PDB file of C-alpha atoms in Angstrom:
ATOM      1  CA  MET A   1     137.354 -10.869  66.023  1.00  0.00           C
ATOM      2  CA  LYS A   2     140.262 -10.631  68.460  1.00  0.00           C
ATOM      3  CA  VAL A   3     143.183 -12.975  67.757  1.00  0.00           C
ATOM      4  CA  ALA A   4     146.461 -13.511  69.574  1.00  0.00           C
ATOM      5  CA  VAL A   5     149.326 -15.258  67.813  1.00  0.00           C
ATOM      6  CA  LEU A   6     151.407 -16.973  70.466  1.00  0.00           C
ATOM      7  CA  GLY A   7     154.738 -17.758  68.856  1.00  0.00           C
ATOM      8  CA  ALA A   8     154.682 -15.253  65.987  1.00  0.00           C
ATOM      9  CA  GLY A   9     157.561 -16.783  64.063  1.00  0.00           C
ATOM     10  CA  ALA A  10     157.565 -17.469  60.329  1.00  0.00           C
ATOM     11  CA  ILE A  11     154.162 -19.191  60.172  1.00  0.00           C
ATOM     12  CA  GLY A  12     152.564 -17.317  63.069  1.00  0.00           C
ATOM     13  CA  ALA A  13     153.554 -13.866  61.809  1.00  0.00           C
ATOM     14  CA  TYR A  14     152.399 -14.784  58.294  1.00  0.00           C
ATOM     15  CA  VAL A  15     148.950 -15.804  59.568  1.00  0.00           C
ATOM     16  CA  GLY A  16     148.768 -12.777  61.850  1.00  0.00           C
ATOM     17  CA  ALA A  17     149.668 -10.432  58.997  1.00  0.00           C
ATOM     18  CA  ALA A  18     146.992 -11.973  56.761  1.00  0.00           C
ATOM     19  CA  LEU A  19     144.310 -11.715  59.465  1.00  0.00           C
ATOM     20  CA  HIS A  20     145.315  -8.109  60.215  1.00  0.00           C
ATOM     21  CA  ARG A  21     145.034  -7.282  56.526  1.00  0.00           C
ATOM     22  CA  ALA A  22     141.493  -8.716  56.648  1.00  0.00           C
ATOM     23  CA  GLY A  23     140.538  -6.367  59.493  1.00  0.00           C
ATOM     24  CA  ALA A  24     140.868  -8.656  62.516  1.00  0.00           C
ATOM     25  CA  ASP A  25     142.171  -7.280  65.828  1.00  0.00           C
ATOM     26  CA  VAL A  26     145.528  -9.104  65.820  1.00  0.00           C
ATOM     27  CA  HIS A  27     148.175  -9.246  68.554  1.00  0.00           C
ATOM     28  CA  LEU A  28     151.562 -10.858  67.888  1.00  0.00           C
ATOM     29  CA  ILE A  29     153.518 -12.373  70.782  1.00  0.00           C
ATOM     30  CA  ALA A  30     157.224 -12.801  70.165  1.00  0.00           C
ATOM     31  CA  ARG A  31     160.584 -11.828  71.648  1.00  0.00           C
ATOM     32  CA  GLY A  32     164.092 -10.647  70.826  1.00  0.00           C
ATOM     33  CA  PRO A  33     165.158  -8.884  67.622  1.00  0.00           C
ATOM     34  CA  HIS A  34     162.123 -10.251  65.744  1.00  0.00           C
ATOM     35  CA  LEU A  35     159.763  -8.556  68.202  1.00  0.00           C
ATOM     36  CA  ALA A  36     161.744  -5.311  68.060  1.00  0.00           C
ATOM     37  CA  ALA A  37     161.587  -5.293  64.256  1.00  0.00           C
ATOM     38  CA  MET A  38     157.827  -5.952  64.191  1.00  0.00           C
ATOM     39  CA  ARG A  39     157.290  -3.109  66.656  1.00  0.00           C
ATOM     40  CA  ARG A  40     159.297  -0.715  64.482  1.00  0.00           C
ATOM     41  CA  HIS A  41     158.222  -1.726  60.989  1.00  0.00           C
ATOM     42  CA  GLY A  42     155.361  -4.205  61.300  1.00  0.00           C
ATOM     43  CA  VAL A  43     155.445  -7.640  59.680  1.00  0.00           C
ATOM     44  CA  GLN A  44     156.890  -7.419  56.182  1.00  0.00           C
ATOM     45  CA  VAL A  45     155.672 -10.305  54.020  1.00  0.00           C
ATOM     46  CA  LEU A  46     157.592 -11.091  50.843  1.00  0.00           C
ATOM     47  CA  SER A  47     155.588 -13.400  48.619  1.00  0.00           C
ATOM     48  CA  PRO A  48     155.204 -14.398  44.968  1.00  0.00           C
ATOM     49  CA  ARG A  49     151.529 -13.520  45.534  1.00  0.00           C
ATOM     50  CA  GLY A  50     152.477  -9.917  46.335  1.00  0.00           C
ATOM     51  CA  ASP A  51     154.437  -8.207  49.108  1.00  0.00           C
ATOM     52  CA  PHE A  52     152.657  -6.384  51.921  1.00  0.00           C
ATOM     53  CA  THR A  53     153.221  -5.005  55.418  1.00  0.00           C
ATOM     54  CA  ALA A  54     150.917  -5.478  58.413  1.00  0.00           C
ATOM     55  CA  ARG A  55     151.353  -3.195  61.408  1.00  0.00           C
ATOM     56  CA  ALA A  56     149.657  -5.352  64.040  1.00  0.00           C
ATOM     57  CA  HIS A  57     150.274  -4.867  67.759  1.00  0.00           C
ATOM     58  CA  ALA A  58     153.355  -6.829  68.864  1.00  0.00           C
ATOM     59  CA  THR A  59     154.413  -7.586  72.427  1.00  0.00           C
ATOM     60  CA  ASP A  60     156.182 -10.079  74.676  1.00  0.00           C
ATOM     61  CA  ASP A  61     153.586  -9.659  77.436  1.00  0.00           C
ATOM     62  CA  PRO A  62     150.212 -11.406  76.911  1.00  0.00           C
ATOM     63  CA  ALA A  63     148.802  -9.493  79.896  1.00  0.00           C
ATOM     64  CA  GLU A  64     148.859  -6.387  77.657  1.00  0.00           C
ATOM     65  CA  ILE A  65     146.418  -8.138  75.339  1.00  0.00           C
ATOM     66  CA  GLY A  66     143.922  -9.773  77.666  1.00  0.00           C
ATOM     67  CA  PRO A  67     141.328 -12.400  76.673  1.00  0.00           C
ATOM     68  CA  VAL A  68     140.839 -13.083  72.975  1.00  0.00           C
ATOM     69  CA  ASP A  69     138.468 -15.084  70.777  1.00  0.00           C
ATOM     70  CA  TYR A  70     141.204 -17.201  69.203  1.00  0.00           C
ATOM     71  CA  VAL A  71     144.779 -18.052  70.094  1.00  0.00           C
ATOM     72  CA  PHE A  72     146.746 -19.160  67.044  1.00  0.00           C
ATOM     73  CA  LEU A  73     149.528 -21.284  68.475  1.00  0.00           C
ATOM     74  CA  GLY A  74     152.718 -20.950  66.429  1.00  0.00           C
ATOM     75  CA  LEU A  75     154.983 -22.555  69.027  1.00  0.00           C
ATOM     76  CA  LYS A  76     156.803 -25.831  68.502  1.00  0.00           C
ATOM     77  CA  ALA A  77     154.990 -28.743  70.137  1.00  0.00           C
ATOM     78  CA  THR A  78     157.985 -29.165  72.451  1.00  0.00           C
ATOM     79  CA  SER A  79     157.023 -25.834  74.071  1.00  0.00           C
ATOM     80  CA  TYR A  80     153.339 -26.542  74.693  1.00  0.00           C
ATOM     81  CA  ALA A  81     153.619 -27.892  78.238  1.00  0.00           C
ATOM     82  CA  ALA A  82     155.560 -24.818  79.383  1.00  0.00           C
ATOM     83  CA  CYS A  83     153.365 -22.173  77.729  1.00  0.00           C
ATOM     84  CA  GLY A  84     150.850 -21.886  80.596  1.00  0.00           C
ATOM     85  CA  PRO A  85     151.992 -18.475  81.925  1.00  0.00           C
ATOM     86  CA  LEU A  86     151.878 -17.069  78.382  1.00  0.00           C
ATOM     87  CA  ILE A  87     148.488 -18.398  77.348  1.00  0.00           C
ATOM     88  CA  LYS A  88     146.546 -17.973  80.593  1.00  0.00           C
ATOM     89  CA  PRO A  89     146.020 -14.166  80.263  1.00  0.00           C
ATOM     90  CA  LEU A  90     144.609 -14.723  76.752  1.00  0.00           C
ATOM     91  CA  LEU A  91     141.790 -17.072  77.736  1.00  0.00           C
ATOM     92  CA  HIS A  92     138.147 -16.502  78.535  1.00  0.00           C
ATOM     93  CA  ASP A  93     135.470 -19.184  78.822  1.00  0.00           C
ATOM     94  CA  THR A  94     135.084 -19.745  75.071  1.00  0.00           C
ATOM     95  CA  THR A  95     138.555 -18.913  73.716  1.00  0.00           C
ATOM     96  CA  ALA A  96     139.545 -21.402  71.014  1.00  0.00           C
ATOM     97  CA  VAL A  97     143.148 -22.542  70.601  1.00  0.00           C
ATOM     98  CA  ILE A  98     144.234 -23.261  67.028  1.00  0.00           C
ATOM     99  CA  ALA A  99     147.400 -25.334  67.149  1.00  0.00           C
ATOM    100  CA  ALA A 100     149.405 -25.218  63.924  1.00  0.00           C
ATOM    101  CA  GLN A 101     151.624 -28.205  64.679  1.00  0.00           C
ATOM    102  CA  ASN A 102     153.121 -31.052  62.728  1.00  0.00           C
ATOM    103  CA  GLY A 103     152.536 -34.646  63.728  1.00  0.00           C
ATOM    104  CA  ILE A 104     150.033 -36.183  66.129  1.00  0.00           C
ATOM    105  CA  PRO A 105     148.377 -33.538  68.345  1.00  0.00           C
ATOM    106  CA  TRP A 106     147.745 -33.905  72.081  1.00  0.00           C
ATOM    107  CA  TRP A 107     143.970 -33.818  71.439  1.00  0.00           C
ATOM    108  CA  TYR A 108     144.003 -36.682  68.905  1.00  0.00           C
ATOM    109  CA  PHE A 109     141.658 -39.008  70.813  1.00  0.00           C
ATOM    110  CA  HIS A 110     139.491 -36.237  72.307  1.00  0.00           C
ATOM    111  CA  GLN A 111     135.908 -36.944  71.143  1.00  0.00           C
ATOM    112  CA  HIS A 112     137.375 -39.515  68.767  1.00  0.00           C
ATOM    113  CA  GLY A 113     134.774 -42.205  69.404  1.00  0.00           C
ATOM    114  CA  GLY A 114     135.452 -45.938  69.401  1.00  0.00           C
ATOM    115  CA  PRO A 115     137.639 -47.987  71.733  1.00  0.00           C
ATOM    116  CA  HIS A 116     140.363 -45.335  72.144  1.00  0.00           C
ATOM    117  CA  ASP A 117     138.071 -42.366  72.842  1.00  0.00           C
ATOM    118  CA  GLY A 118     139.650 -39.981  75.355  1.00  0.00           C
ATOM    119  CA  ARG A 119     142.962 -41.819  75.467  1.00  0.00           C
ATOM    120  CA  ARG A 120     146.022 -39.755  76.349  1.00  0.00           C
ATOM    121  CA  LEU A 121     149.204 -40.313  74.334  1.00  0.00           C
ATOM    122  CA  GLU A 122     152.234 -40.222  76.601  1.00  0.00           C
ATOM    123  CA  SER A 123     154.574 -39.236  73.758  1.00  0.00           C
ATOM    124  CA  VAL A 124     152.726 -35.970  73.015  1.00  0.00           C
ATOM    125  CA  ASP A 125     151.092 -35.293  76.403  1.00  0.00           C
ATOM    126  CA  PRO A 126     153.544 -36.657  78.993  1.00  0.00           C
ATOM    127  CA  GLY A 127     151.823 -37.056  82.323  1.00  0.00           C
ATOM    128  CA  GLY A 128     148.970 -34.852  81.045  1.00  0.00           C
ATOM    129  CA  ALA A 129     151.230 -31.776  81.156  1.00  0.00           C
ATOM    130  CA  VAL A 130     150.000 -30.410  77.814  1.00  0.00           C
ATOM    131  CA  SER A 131     146.295 -31.054  78.497  1.00  0.00           C
ATOM    132  CA  ALA A 132     146.666 -29.260  81.822  1.00  0.00           C
ATOM    133  CA  VAL A 133     147.732 -26.109  79.949  1.00  0.00           C
ATOM    134  CA  LEU A 134     145.817 -26.538  76.692  1.00  0.00           C
ATOM    135  CA  SER A 135     142.429 -28.073  77.433  1.00  0.00           C
ATOM    136  CA  PRO A 136     141.363 -30.372  74.557  1.00  0.00           C
ATOM    137  CA  GLU A 137     137.914 -28.746  74.719  1.00  0.00           C
ATOM    138  CA  ARG A 138     139.477 -25.515  73.435  1.00  0.00           C
ATOM    139  CA  ALA A 139     141.359 -27.193  70.600  1.00  0.00           C
ATOM    140  CA  ILE A 140     140.751 -26.602  66.916  1.00  0.00           C
ATOM    141  CA  GLY A 141     143.130 -28.689  64.830  1.00  0.00           C
ATOM    142  CA  CYS A 142     145.171 -27.056  62.076  1.00  0.00           C
ATOM    143  CA  VAL A 143     147.266 -28.651  59.343  1.00  0.00           C
ATOM    144  CA  VAL A 144     149.580 -26.198  57.595  1.00  0.00           C
ATOM    145  CA  TYR A 145     150.319 -26.566  53.883  1.00  0.00           C
ATOM    146  CA  ALA A 146     152.281 -23.315  53.600  1.00  0.00           C
ATOM    147  CA  ALA A 147     156.042 -22.869  53.604  1.00  0.00           C
ATOM    148  CA  THR A 148     157.528 -19.711  55.128  1.00  0.00           C
ATOM    149  CA  GLU A 149     160.794 -18.662  56.682  1.00  0.00           C
ATOM    150  CA  LEU A 150     162.107 -15.687  58.623  1.00  0.00           C
ATOM    151  CA  GLU A 151     164.417 -13.979  56.158  1.00  0.00           C
ATOM    152  CA  ALA A 152     165.342 -11.375  58.781  1.00  0.00           C
ATOM    153  CA  PRO A 153     163.803 -10.077  62.012  1.00  0.00           C
ATOM    154  CA  GLY A 154     160.304  -8.886  61.127  1.00  0.00           C
ATOM    155  CA  VAL A 155     160.578 -10.154  57.543  1.00  0.00           C
ATOM    156  CA  VAL A 156     158.651 -13.282  56.503  1.00  0.00           C
ATOM    157  CA  ARG A 157     159.452 -14.923  53.193  1.00  0.00           C
ATOM    158  CA  HIS A 158     156.426 -16.825  51.910  1.00  0.00           C
ATOM    159  CA  LEU A 159     157.708 -19.603  49.661  1.00  0.00           C
ATOM    160  CA  GLU A 160     154.635 -21.567  48.615  1.00  0.00           C
ATOM    161  CA  GLY A 161     151.184 -22.720  49.686  1.00  0.00           C
ATOM    162  CA  THR A 162     148.394 -20.806  51.422  1.00  0.00           C
ATOM    163  CA  ARG A 163     146.270 -23.623  52.823  1.00  0.00           C
ATOM    164  CA  PHE A 164     145.553 -23.961  56.538  1.00  0.00           C
ATOM    165  CA  SER A 165     143.024 -26.779  56.987  1.00  0.00           C
ATOM    166  CA  ILE A 166     141.161 -26.661  60.302  1.00  0.00           C
ATOM    167  CA  GLY A 167     138.693 -28.945  62.056  1.00  0.00           C
ATOM    168  CA  GLU A 168     137.010 -29.906  65.304  1.00  0.00           C
ATOM    169  CA  PRO A 169     138.069 -33.048  67.184  1.00  0.00           C
ATOM    170  CA  ASP A 170     134.403 -34.158  67.200  1.00  0.00           C
ATOM    171  CA  ARG A 171     134.200 -33.757  63.383  1.00  0.00           C
ATOM    172  CA  SER A 172     131.481 -31.085  63.553  1.00  0.00           C
ATOM    173  CA  ILE A 173     131.420 -28.014  61.315  1.00  0.00           C
ATOM    174  CA  SER A 174     131.247 -25.566  64.202  1.00  0.00           C
ATOM    175  CA  PRO A 175     130.439 -21.839  64.135  1.00  0.00           C
ATOM    176  CA  ARG A 176     133.845 -21.053  65.652  1.00  0.00           C
ATOM    177  CA  CYS A 177     135.592 -22.915  62.822  1.00  0.00           C
ATOM    178  CA  LYS A 178     133.452 -21.241  60.159  1.00  0.00           C
ATOM    179  CA  ASP A 179     134.099 -17.775  61.596  1.00  0.00           C
ATOM    180  CA  PHE A 180     137.868 -18.290  61.704  1.00  0.00           C
ATOM    181  CA  SER A 181     137.847 -19.781  58.199  1.00  0.00           C
ATOM    182  CA  GLN A 182     136.030 -16.722  56.843  1.00  0.00           C
ATOM    183  CA  ALA A 183     138.552 -14.370  58.468  1.00  0.00           C
ATOM    184  CA  MET A 184     141.468 -16.330  56.995  1.00  0.00           C
ATOM    185  CA  GLN A 185     139.869 -16.283  53.558  1.00  0.00           C
ATOM    186  CA  ALA A 186     139.339 -12.531  53.848  1.00  0.00           C
ATOM    187  CA  GLY A 187     143.097 -12.358  54.430  1.00  0.00           C
ATOM    188  CA  ARG A 188     143.643 -14.235  51.135  1.00  0.00           C
ATOM    189  CA  LEU A 189     144.519 -17.578  52.721  1.00  0.00           C
ATOM    190  CA  LYS A 190     142.812 -20.901  52.090  1.00  0.00           C
ATOM    191  CA  CYS A 191     141.218 -22.288  55.236  1.00  0.00           C
ATOM    192  CA  PRO A 192     138.826 -25.189  54.578  1.00  0.00           C
ATOM    193  CA  VAL A 193     136.901 -26.599  57.537  1.00  0.00           C
ATOM    194  CA  GLU A 194     137.397 -30.352  57.273  1.00  0.00           C
ATOM    195  CA  PRO A 195     134.791 -32.799  58.604  1.00  0.00           C
ATOM    196  CA  ASP A 196     137.598 -35.116  59.740  1.00  0.00           C
ATOM    197  CA  LEU A 197     140.908 -33.323  60.051  1.00  0.00           C
ATOM    198  CA  ARG A 198     142.624 -36.523  61.179  1.00  0.00           C
ATOM    199  CA  ASN A 199     142.923 -37.615  57.532  1.00  0.00           C
ATOM    200  CA  ASP A 200     144.789 -34.361  56.808  1.00  0.00           C
ATOM    201  CA  ILE A 201     146.992 -34.964  59.848  1.00  0.00           C
ATOM    202  CA  TRP A 202     148.098 -38.326  58.459  1.00  0.00           C
ATOM    203  CA  LEU A 203     148.490 -36.932  54.951  1.00  0.00           C
ATOM    204  CA  LYS A 204     150.964 -34.300  56.115  1.00  0.00           C
ATOM    205  CA  LEU A 205     152.576 -36.678  58.600  1.00  0.00           C
ATOM    206  CA  LEU A 206     153.391 -39.069  55.768  1.00  0.00           C
ATOM    207  CA  GLY A 207     156.089 -36.648  54.655  1.00  0.00           C
ATOM    208  CA  ASN A 208     157.140 -35.240  58.033  1.00  0.00           C
ATOM    209  CA  ILE A 209     157.685 -38.647  59.662  1.00  0.00           C
ATOM    210  CA  SER A 210     160.085 -39.720  56.928  1.00  0.00           C
ATOM    211  CA  PHE A 211     161.773 -36.681  55.412  1.00  0.00           C
ATOM    212  CA  ASN A 212     162.320 -34.773  58.667  1.00  0.00           C
ATOM    213  CA  PRO A 213     164.384 -37.317  60.630  1.00  0.00           C
ATOM    214  CA  ILE A 214     166.231 -38.572  57.542  1.00  0.00           C
ATOM    215  CA  SER A 215     167.143 -35.016  56.579  1.00  0.00           C
ATOM    216  CA  ALA A 216     168.635 -34.434  60.022  1.00  0.00           C
ATOM    217  CA  LEU A 217     170.529 -37.739  60.057  1.00  0.00           C
ATOM    218  CA  ALA A 218     171.915 -37.264  56.526  1.00  0.00           C
ATOM    219  CA  ARG A 219     172.063 -33.412  56.501  1.00  0.00           C
ATOM    220  CA  ALA A 220     170.173 -33.667  53.201  1.00  0.00           C
ATOM    221  CA  THR A 221     167.643 -31.588  51.284  1.00  0.00           C
ATOM    222  CA  MET A 222     164.350 -32.910  49.899  1.00  0.00           C
ATOM    223  CA  ARG A 223     165.807 -33.333  46.428  1.00  0.00           C
ATOM    224  CA  GLN A 224     168.881 -35.165  47.689  1.00  0.00           C
ATOM    225  CA  MET A 225     166.812 -37.621  49.737  1.00  0.00           C
ATOM    226  CA  CYS A 226     164.502 -38.391  46.812  1.00  0.00           C
ATOM    227  CA  HIS A 227     167.328 -38.823  44.300  1.00  0.00           C
ATOM    228  CA  HIS A 228     169.428 -41.157  46.457  1.00  0.00           C
ATOM    229  CA  HIS A 229     168.271 -44.732  45.873  1.00  0.00           C
ATOM    230  CA  GLY A 230     168.948 -45.911  49.416  1.00  0.00           C
ATOM    231  CA  THR A 231     167.231 -43.107  51.288  1.00  0.00           C
ATOM    232  CA  ARG A 232     164.324 -43.112  48.828  1.00  0.00           C
ATOM    233  CA  HIS A 233     163.747 -46.802  49.587  1.00  0.00           C
ATOM    234  CA  VAL A 234     163.896 -46.214  53.352  1.00  0.00           C
ATOM    235  CA  ILE A 235     161.435 -43.319  53.034  1.00  0.00           C
ATOM    236  CA  GLN A 236     159.058 -45.513  51.024  1.00  0.00           C
ATOM    237  CA  GLN A 237     159.164 -48.158  53.765  1.00  0.00           C
ATOM    238  CA  MET A 238     158.518 -45.528  56.449  1.00  0.00           C
ATOM    239  CA  MET A 239     155.533 -44.220  54.515  1.00  0.00           C
ATOM    240  CA  GLU A 240     154.109 -47.735  54.034  1.00  0.00           C
ATOM    241  CA  GLU A 241     154.335 -48.416  57.762  1.00  0.00           C
ATOM    242  CA  THR A 242     152.792 -45.029  58.585  1.00  0.00           C
ATOM    243  CA  LEU A 243     149.838 -45.704  56.279  1.00  0.00           C
ATOM    244  CA  ALA A 244     149.354 -49.080  57.968  1.00  0.00           C
ATOM    245  CA  VAL A 245     149.132 -47.412  61.407  1.00  0.00           C
ATOM    246  CA  ALA A 246     146.685 -44.831  60.037  1.00  0.00           C
ATOM    247  CA  ALA A 247     144.537 -47.579  58.520  1.00  0.00           C
ATOM    248  CA  ALA A 248     144.467 -49.392  61.865  1.00  0.00           C
ATOM    249  CA  LEU A 249     142.878 -46.205  63.258  1.00  0.00           C
ATOM    250  CA  ASP A 250     140.428 -46.033  60.331  1.00  0.00           C
ATOM    251  CA  CYS A 251     142.190 -43.119  58.622  1.00  0.00           C
ATOM    252  CA  HIS A 252     142.921 -43.353  54.915  1.00  0.00           C
ATOM    253  CA  PRO A 253     144.806 -40.349  53.441  1.00  0.00           C
ATOM    254  CA  ASP A 254     143.896 -39.831  49.803  1.00  0.00           C
ATOM    255  CA  ILE A 255     147.373 -40.003  48.294  1.00  0.00           C
ATOM    256  CA  THR A 256     149.810 -42.586  46.953  1.00  0.00           C
ATOM    257  CA  ILE A 257     153.408 -42.891  48.113  1.00  0.00           C
ATOM    258  CA  GLU A 258     154.722 -42.202  44.610  1.00  0.00           C
ATOM    259  CA  ARG A 259     152.658 -39.034  44.399  1.00  0.00           C
ATOM    260  CA  ARG A 260     153.948 -37.934  47.798  1.00  0.00           C
ATOM    261  CA  LEU A 261     157.554 -38.549  46.708  1.00  0.00           C
ATOM    262  CA  ALA A 262     156.989 -36.706  43.436  1.00  0.00           C
ATOM    263  CA  GLY A 263     155.673 -33.718  45.343  1.00  0.00           C
ATOM    264  CA  ALA A 264     158.734 -33.732  47.585  1.00  0.00           C
ATOM    265  CA  GLU A 265     161.072 -33.812  44.591  1.00  0.00           C
ATOM    266  CA  LYS A 266     159.411 -30.704  43.170  1.00  0.00           C
ATOM    267  CA  VAL A 267     160.271 -28.786  46.347  1.00  0.00           C
ATOM    268  CA  GLY A 268     163.943 -29.091  45.371  1.00  0.00           C
ATOM    269  CA  ASP A 269     166.803 -28.225  47.719  1.00  0.00           C
ATOM    270  CA  HIS A 270     164.582 -27.311  50.660  1.00  0.00           C
ATOM    271  CA  ARG A 271     165.868 -28.031  54.173  1.00  0.00           C
ATOM    272  CA  THR A 272     163.202 -29.482  56.450  1.00  0.00           C
ATOM    273  CA  SER A 273     162.318 -27.710  59.685  1.00  0.00           C
ATOM    274  CA  THR A 274     164.031 -30.510  61.638  1.00  0.00           C
ATOM    275  CA  LEU A 275     167.286 -29.984  59.742  1.00  0.00           C
ATOM    276  CA  GLN A 276     167.005 -26.226  60.277  1.00  0.00           C
ATOM    277  CA  ASP A 277     166.466 -26.799  64.019  1.00  0.00           C
ATOM    278  CA  LEU A 278     169.477 -29.126  64.138  1.00  0.00           C
ATOM    279  CA  GLU A 279     171.703 -26.560  62.428  1.00  0.00           C
ATOM    280  CA  ALA A 280     170.445 -23.860  64.801  1.00  0.00           C
ATOM    281  CA  GLY A 281     171.054 -26.010  67.891  1.00  0.00           C
ATOM    282  CA  LYS A 282     167.337 -26.099  68.752  1.00  0.00           C
ATOM    283  CA  PRO A 283     165.428 -29.101  70.185  1.00  0.00           C
ATOM    284  CA  LEU A 284     164.278 -31.569  67.527  1.00  0.00           C
ATOM    285  CA  GLU A 285     160.489 -31.905  67.262  1.00  0.00           C
ATOM    286  CA  LEU A 286     160.434 -35.696  66.896  1.00  0.00           C
ATOM    287  CA  ASP A 287     158.079 -36.902  69.649  1.00  0.00           C
ATOM    288  CA  VAL A 288     154.938 -35.743  67.819  1.00  0.00           C
ATOM    289  CA  LEU A 289     156.260 -37.235  64.576  1.00  0.00           C
ATOM    290  CA  LEU A 290     158.019 -40.547  65.141  1.00  0.00           C
ATOM    291  CA  THR A 291     157.509 -41.374  68.812  1.00  0.00           C
ATOM    292  CA  ALA A 292     153.763 -40.773  68.714  1.00  0.00           C
ATOM    293  CA  VAL A 293     153.269 -42.998  65.667  1.00  0.00           C
ATOM    294  CA  LEU A 294     155.254 -45.775  67.322  1.00  0.00           C
ATOM    295  CA  GLU A 295     153.001 -45.426  70.378  1.00  0.00           C
ATOM    296  CA  LEU A 296     149.998 -45.742  68.059  1.00  0.00           C
ATOM    297  CA  ALA A 297     151.603 -48.712  66.305  1.00  0.00           C
ATOM    298  CA  ALA A 298     151.952 -50.482  69.649  1.00  0.00           C
ATOM    299  CA  LEU A 299     148.377 -49.563  70.587  1.00  0.00           C
ATOM    300  CA  THR A 300     147.026 -51.075  67.347  1.00  0.00           C
ATOM    301  CA  HIS A 301     149.519 -53.981  67.173  1.00  0.00           C
ATOM    302  CA  THR A 302     150.846 -52.730  63.823  1.00  0.00           C
ATOM    303  CA  PRO A 303     154.433 -53.719  62.868  1.00  0.00           C
ATOM    304  CA  ALA A 304     156.719 -50.727  62.217  1.00  0.00           C
ATOM    305  CA  PRO A 305     160.323 -51.990  62.008  1.00  0.00           C
ATOM    306  CA  THR A 306     161.715 -49.215  59.801  1.00  0.00           C
ATOM    307  CA  LEU A 307     160.086 -46.482  61.852  1.00  0.00           C
ATOM    308  CA  THR A 308     161.544 -48.103  64.978  1.00  0.00           C
ATOM    309  CA  THR A 309     165.067 -48.111  63.535  1.00  0.00           C
ATOM    310  CA  ILE A 310     164.952 -44.505  62.336  1.00  0.00           C
ATOM    311  CA  HIS A 311     163.459 -43.463  65.654  1.00  0.00           C
ATOM    312  CA  ALA A 312     166.359 -45.008  67.545  1.00  0.00           C
ATOM    313  CA  LEU A 313     168.921 -43.189  65.397  1.00  0.00           C
ATOM    314  CA  SER A 314     167.165 -39.815  65.393  1.00  0.00           C
ATOM    315  CA  ASP A 315     166.406 -40.043  69.127  1.00  0.00           C
ATOM    316  CA  LEU A 316     170.127 -40.471  69.801  1.00  0.00           C
ATOM    317  CA  LEU A 317     170.804 -37.454  67.586  1.00  0.00           C
ATOM    318  CA  ALA A 318     168.197 -35.425  69.475  1.00  0.00           C
ATOM    319  CA  HIS A 319     169.762 -36.294  72.827  1.00  0.00           C
ATOM    320  CA  GLN A 320     173.252 -35.419  71.563  1.00  0.00           C
ATOM    321  CA  THR A 321     171.926 -32.082  70.274  1.00  0.00           C
ATOM    322  CA  ALA A 322     170.308 -31.307  73.632  1.00  0.00           C
ATOM    323  CA  ALA A 323     173.421 -32.242  75.627  1.00  0.00           C
TER     324      ALA A 323
END
């Protein structure tokens, strides 16, 4: 199995290192000091499950790699539309693209069935720019339940979780999903093939849509947001509205709001990825979280007043950050 990791940051390098340890032919695509460190020393993974080093091939030029069986996409969703020159050399006729993104993916309605089948969401695929680069036919969905961070160039700190749920847009249990799942498991990661990954998407989104923008607006950690009465109430309202939109699309995540909040409290003083991006001056990945759900709320005629308010505030913040 030949795998390219496009965007071998904290999550991408962690997955690449695990697959390399399992014997896959892995190629990591990155840049800057992180790339230089991986070339010199490999990917060093520090984990409570045991430290290890993977000396996979690392490059900034996909043409060195050529076509692969799988592209694991570790880029932020905001970079998808512009990744064409990077991903094109990696593709052959049957290359699968596994997109490890938060929020609503560009392929959401691909082979969805029902009245919205094939619909394009403007918030996540503006003008079809993402679909033009990443064909929905290649897509395998991926919901990440692992927390990692780059402690230093070439050094990945694995904090918790090893689950990477994957699934086909058409809900089939395909050979390509089963093969990738087996390789991930051989690398000591959990990788269940879900018959309907959309439920997992909404389950994870329940936290991302609320904690991520609030953390950026308030500069607060998970614990601080949960322990403050006002923000906890706002987050509860956001989650209720999100579940209502999911239900309107016949998705019913198997979790209660109180359980989701309790899980967030246990994380402690963790800074969400959106807060980390804000502090680093990077673009805020809010379109696939808030904007997309508001587009779906409008599509299904589902009221979402709290989501609308938080979207307005965080969208202003995102524009000020980009200015």
